[in-house]
Amino acid sequence: MEEINYFISESLEKRKLNHSLRSLKSENSKIDFCSNDYLGFARSEELRQLFLSELGKYPDFRLGSSGSRLLAGNDSFTERLEEEIADFHQSEAALMYNSGYDANIGLFSCLPQRGDTIISDEYIHASIIDGIRLSHAQRYVFRHNDIENLEQKLRIARGRIFIAVESLYSMDGDEAPLQQIADLAQKYKAALIVDEAHATGVFGENGRGLIEESGLSDKIFARVITFGKALGTHGAVVLGSRQLRSYLINFSRAFIYTTAAPFLSHLAVKAAYTYLKSRDHQSGIHQRIHYFRQLIKPGIRLLPGRSAIQIIIIPGNSRATEKAETIQLAGFDVRAILSPSVAQGSERLRICLHNHNSMEEIKSLCELLNRIL
Ligand SMILES: Cc1ncc(COP(=O)(O)O)c(C=O)c1O
C-alpha cells in the first residue's frame, strides 16, 4: 500500500511541477468558448421543448434499459433510431454505443486481428489509440496529414489493412485530406475508418459531416459519429455495412458487455436529429468562425482552419496557462491545452465557437486576445 501511495503522490507532484496537473472545474458563469456544444443544442430551449413533447408520448418509459442490448436492453425504438441515423448519413446501417470513446474502443479492438495492420494519424484521438492497443494488430503511425508518409506505411503493411483518421482533428481544428486518403485506401485495398466527432453537425448538408461534404460516403468502410458534441446530447454510432453491424454485435466487447443507454438518452438523440434536420443550423456557426478569423490580428499564431475549433499556439505550459487565466478573469471561458495532451512547444489556447456566442462576445474576446498576445 505504501509503495502505491508513494507512486500516486509522486506522479501528481510531477504534474504540478510542470504545470500540467488536471483538476475538475464546476460550471461557471463565463461566456462559453470552451464546450463542444457548437450549435448550442445542449442549451436550446426549442430542442428541450421538442424533447419534452416527444417524451409525453411515452408515459410508461423505463428509467433504465435494464441490460445489455443482447439481453433485456434492446427495443424497437433504438433499432428504428439506428435506421434513421444511418439514412441521414447515407450509410447502410448504424450501431449505437454509449459514447464515442466506447464506439472507438469497441470498433478498433475487435476488427483488426493478429497479422493485420492499422495505420493511424499521429494526432488521432486517445479512444482510437486505446482501441488499437486492445487489438493484436501491428500499429503504424503516420505524420499528421502527411500523405507520402501514409503511403510509406501502406507499402510495408501486412495482412488486412486499416487506416484510422479523424475528418476534423480536435486539438488542431484542421481537416484530413480525405479524398487523397480515400484514393490511397483504394490503391492499397485498405479499409478507411473515419471519426467524425467534431465535423458532425457543422459540415455537410444539414450537418451530415465532412465525408458527405466531400462526396465520399461510398468510399469509407466505417464512420464514428458522436452525439455529445454538436448534437448536444450523448452517445455515438458506428456507421457501416449491415454485415459490419452484425459483426460488432457479435464481437465488439464494448457493445456486448455493457448496459444499453436508457430510453431518455436515445429519445434525446432522436430529438436532436429532428432538430438538426428542421432547418439550417450551419450558416450561423460558419459566420462566427469567419468573423473570429477576420478579427484576430496578424502576428498571433492562429492555426489555419475553417472549423468551430480555433487554435492559438502559445508555447510552454506556464505561459499558456497564464494567458488562459487572464482571459478567464475577463469573463471568457477559454482553456489552455497543455503538454502532454499536445506536444511540448505546441501548447495552445483552444477557442471553440458556438451559435450561442453573439458577434459582440466574439469581438470582445478578439480585442482582448489582440491586446494580450
Ligand atoms: C475525435 C473524438 N473521437 C471520440 C471522442 C469520444 O467521444 P465521447 O465524448 O462521446 O466519448 C472524442 C471526444 O473528445 C473525440 O474528440
mmCIF file of C-alpha atoms in Angstrom, residues 67-71 95-97 106 110 246-260:
data_model
loop_
_atom_site.group_PDB
_atom_site.id
_atom_site.type_symbol
_atom_site.label_atom_id
_atom_site.label_comp_id
_atom_site.label_asym_id
_atom_site.label_seq_id
_atom_site.Cartn_x
_atom_site.Cartn_y
_atom_site.Cartn_z
ATOM 1 C CA GLY A 67 -29.488 -4.887 -19.604
ATOM 2 C CA SER A 68 -27.101 -5.233 -22.494
ATOM 3 C CA ARG A 69 -28.632 -4.780 -25.961
ATOM 4 C CA LEU A 70 -28.174 -8.540 -26.432
ATOM 5 C CA LEU A 71 -30.254 -9.322 -23.325
ATOM 6 C CA LEU A 95 -24.959 0.636 -34.281
ATOM 7 C CA MET A 96 -25.311 2.621 -31.057
ATOM 8 C CA TYR A 97 -22.593 2.829 -28.432
ATOM 9 C CA GLY A 106 -15.404 -1.332 -29.481
ATOM 10 C CA CYS A 110 -12.322 -6.303 -32.409
ATOM 11 C CA SER A 246 -23.744 -7.724 -37.278
ATOM 12 C CA TYR A 247 -20.011 -8.367 -36.717
ATOM 13 C CA LEU A 248 -19.894 -5.706 -33.997
ATOM 14 C CA ILE A 249 -22.983 -7.139 -32.295
ATOM 15 C CA ASN A 250 -21.127 -10.451 -32.167
ATOM 16 C CA PHE A 251 -17.552 -9.447 -31.376
ATOM 17 C CA SER A 252 -17.393 -5.895 -30.018
ATOM 18 C CA ARG A 253 -16.905 -6.229 -26.282
ATOM 19 C CA ALA A 254 -17.642 -2.544 -25.585
ATOM 20 C CA PHE A 255 -21.046 -3.140 -27.164
ATOM 21 C CA ILE A 256 -21.772 -6.572 -25.705
ATOM 22 C CA TYR A 257 -20.672 -6.267 -22.103
ATOM 23 C CA THR A 258 -22.370 -3.081 -21.012
ATOM 24 C CA THR A 259 -25.847 -1.914 -20.075
ATOM 25 C CA ALA A 260 -27.514 -0.169 -23.007
#
